[in-house]
DNA sequence: TGTCCGACTTGATCCTGATCAATGTGATGT
DNA sequence: ACATCACATTGATCAGGATCAAGTCGGACA
């Protein structure tokens, strides 16, 4: 998944988003980026963009989580992207978002005015290269997600999501994925359902099932303890060798 | 979907794959690409690459259709990509395919040796830009596909697939999508099922259903006639305004 | 001409997850 | 302390697709 490390040195006041687009920033580039950037913050549940909205910026997630969703007329919705700190919003050469972008948790993004950002991209090829790399990573995770949506059972879907969230949390805080780990679900049951292509009732039932089976413990609605991560991963249906293909 | 037009002028002996990676080829670039390329052909059903295989090339589809699939241990598989002429196979900076690549129809691809191709990419930024554009297009269609897998009924899935294949056929031969159009399904029922996250029996039943409803006509197993494309599209569940977001 | 085989169709039944409905829980504010 | 509200759980029932099991069709080949 090639995420940017959560590390503030080298990049001054706005580290994450700079390094998200550029891992070899020189000071001229930093200065350029600084001059075209501004921040926006949203509360959990707020909409950042509606599908079809004009976008005058591209942006990078600084703090919190955002989702991309596609909707159908009758109200059915499917989440198609989950954006974490350092992930990129928007697309060079596109003026409108084809997706709803929603703040899942409280969210801060760093926006870059589109026109100058695109000009800068033309002048600094390694920014384009970095974007290509990030986009290919996103494509890979979209394809993994397609397998989940098309072929996994509700049970496997939930186990997969918990594994993803747990692993992500472990990486974020630079812990090795550990048995006995505790973390807070950043998603409501409804958001989990949208992610997994299920109803929120099914999500709730499956969570209760995993709890009864002793695979997870729940404290309140959001706090999850995973006593034995291998046991959870055994429920995902995934290949266990897990060797990342480079 | 930003596909390359099926047009041979300007690009000599190997037009499609060159223009797939480069819409502004100059002769030095063409010469360079020529020197590192070779062709491979496969029969329908043959495997091009197994997941995990070492890849010494990147490639571009010249003729025919290939699929990317993910498998699970127990044999369940999900198609995650359908590659048409001009589509790109492989990823700069990656040595093994994470997917099974299979020739859906008879297939010819044009391979470029990976090392020199990557070196060339570094020297010619518009190739990287073109790859970024293509990758973003693929990401968009993957996300559309996720909505289909997660939220559409079997009925809507089939209608969507037929619409996609019909539209694609119409574009390929530069016909305006037309009522009364006839085309051959390039996919077996099983491949359709893998594409849609269904079983082949369900695919078959839904096809029969559409036929009984008079929305499509079937001659033999593969030849499809669509008397009224709007009527088919009404079954997809999709937004009808269809304005491509640029 | 027959038979063989793979691709497809159709039928009967089962089961997972959706739907509809009621209830529970905890945080917030008054 | 209580009302309120959003979020979550649980139950009862239903239905869309999966599964298991025969059959059909059409082309290749002896």
CSV table of N, CA, C and O (backbone and C1' of nucleotides) in Angstrom, one decimal, chain A residues 153-154 197-199 201-202 205 221, chain C residues 16-21 24-26:
chain,number,residue,atom,x,y,z
A,153,UNK,N,-18.6,-14.0,1.6
A,153,UNK,CA,-19.8,-14.1,2.4
A,153,UNK,C,-19.8,-12.9,3.3
A,153,UNK,O,-18.7,-12.3,3.6
A,154,UNK,N,-20.9,-12.6,3.9
A,154,UNK,CA,-21.0,-11.5,4.9
A,154,UNK,C,-20.0,-11.7,6.0
A,154,UNK,O,-19.3,-10.8,6.4
A,197,UNK,N,-21.0,-3.7,0.9
A,197,UNK,CA,-22.1,-4.1,0.1
A,197,UNK,C,-23.1,-4.9,0.9
A,197,UNK,O,-23.6,-5.9,0.4
A,198,UNK,N,-23.4,-4.6,2.1
A,198,UNK,CA,-24.3,-5.3,3.0
A,198,UNK,C,-25.3,-4.3,3.6
A,198,UNK,O,-25.2,-3.1,3.3
A,199,UNK,N,-26.3,-4.8,4.3
A,199,UNK,CA,-27.2,-3.9,5.1
A,199,UNK,C,-26.6,-3.7,6.5
A,199,UNK,O,-25.8,-4.5,7.0
A,201,UNK,N,-28.0,-4.0,9.3
A,201,UNK,CA,-28.5,-5.1,10.2
A,201,UNK,C,-27.6,-6.3,10.0
A,201,UNK,O,-27.2,-6.9,11.1
A,202,UNK,N,-27.2,-6.7,8.8
A,202,UNK,CA,-26.3,-7.8,8.6
A,202,UNK,C,-25.0,-7.6,9.3
A,202,UNK,O,-24.4,-8.4,9.9
A,205,UNK,N,-25.4,-8.0,13.0
A,205,UNK,CA,-25.5,-9.4,13.4
A,205,UNK,C,-24.1,-10.2,13.3
A,205,UNK,O,-23.8,-11.0,14.1
A,221,UNK,N,-19.9,0.5,21.5
A,221,UNK,CA,-20.2,0.1,20.1
A,221,UNK,C,-19.0,0.1,19.2
A,221,UNK,O,-19.0,-0.5,18.2
C,16,DT,P,-26.6,-20.6,5.1
C,16,DT,O5',-26.0,-19.2,4.7
C,16,DT,C5',-25.5,-19.0,3.4
C,16,DT,C4',-25.9,-17.7,2.8
C,16,DT,C3',-25.6,-16.5,3.8
C,16,DT,O3',-24.9,-15.5,3.0
C,16,DT,C1',-27.8,-16.4,3.1
C,17,DG,P,-24.2,-14.3,3.7
C,17,DG,O5',-25.2,-13.1,3.5
C,17,DG,C5',-25.6,-12.8,2.2
C,17,DG,C4',-26.8,-11.9,2.2
C,17,DG,C3',-26.8,-10.7,3.1
C,17,DG,O3',-27.4,-9.6,2.4
C,17,DG,C1',-28.7,-12.0,3.6
C,18,DA,P,-27.6,-8.2,2.8
C,18,DA,O5',-29.1,-8.0,2.5
C,18,DA,C5',-29.6,-8.2,1.2
C,18,DA,C4',-31.1,-8.0,1.1
C,18,DA,C3',-31.5,-6.6,1.6
C,18,DA,O3',-32.6,-6.1,0.7
C,18,DA,C1',-32.6,-8.4,2.9
C,19,DT,P,-33.2,-4.7,1.0
C,19,DT,O5',-34.5,-5.0,1.9
C,19,DT,C5',-35.4,-5.9,1.4
C,19,DT,C4',-36.5,-6.1,2.5
C,19,DT,C3',-37.0,-4.8,3.1
C,19,DT,O3',-38.4,-4.7,2.9
C,19,DT,C1',-36.6,-6.4,4.7
C,20,DC,P,-39.2,-3.3,3.3
C,20,DC,O5',-39.9,-3.6,4.6
C,20,DC,C5',-40.6,-4.8,4.8
C,20,DC,C4',-41.1,-5.0,6.2
C,20,DC,C3',-41.5,-3.7,6.9
C,20,DC,O3',-42.6,-4.0,7.7
C,20,DC,C1',-39.8,-4.8,8.1
C,21,DA,P,-43.4,-2.9,8.5
C,21,DA,O5',-42.9,-3.2,10.0
C,21,DA,C5',-43.0,-4.5,10.6
C,21,DA,C4',-42.4,-4.5,11.9
C,21,DA,C3',-42.7,-3.3,12.8
C,21,DA,O3',-43.2,-3.7,14.0
C,21,DA,C1',-40.4,-3.9,12.9
C,24,DG,P,-36.3,-3.4,25.4
C,24,DG,O5',-34.8,-3.0,25.0
C,24,DG,C5',-33.9,-4.0,24.5
C,24,DG,C4',-32.6,-3.4,24.3
C,24,DG,C3',-32.0,-2.6,25.5
C,24,DG,O3',-30.7,-2.9,25.6
C,24,DG,C1',-32.0,-1.2,23.6
C,25,DT,P,-29.9,-2.5,26.9
C,25,DT,O5',-29.0,-1.3,26.4
C,25,DT,C5',-28.1,-1.5,25.4
C,25,DT,C4',-27.4,-0.1,25.1
C,25,DT,C3',-27.1,0.7,26.3
C,25,DT,O3',-25.7,0.9,26.3
C,25,DT,C1',-28.1,2.0,24.7
C,26,DG,P,-24.9,1.4,27.6
C,26,DG,O5',-24.3,2.8,27.1
C,26,DG,C5',-23.9,2.9,25.7
C,26,DG,C4',-23.8,4.4,25.3
C,26,DG,C3',-23.4,5.3,26.4
C,26,DG,O3',-22.7,6.4,25.9
C,26,DG,C1',-25.5,5.9,25.7
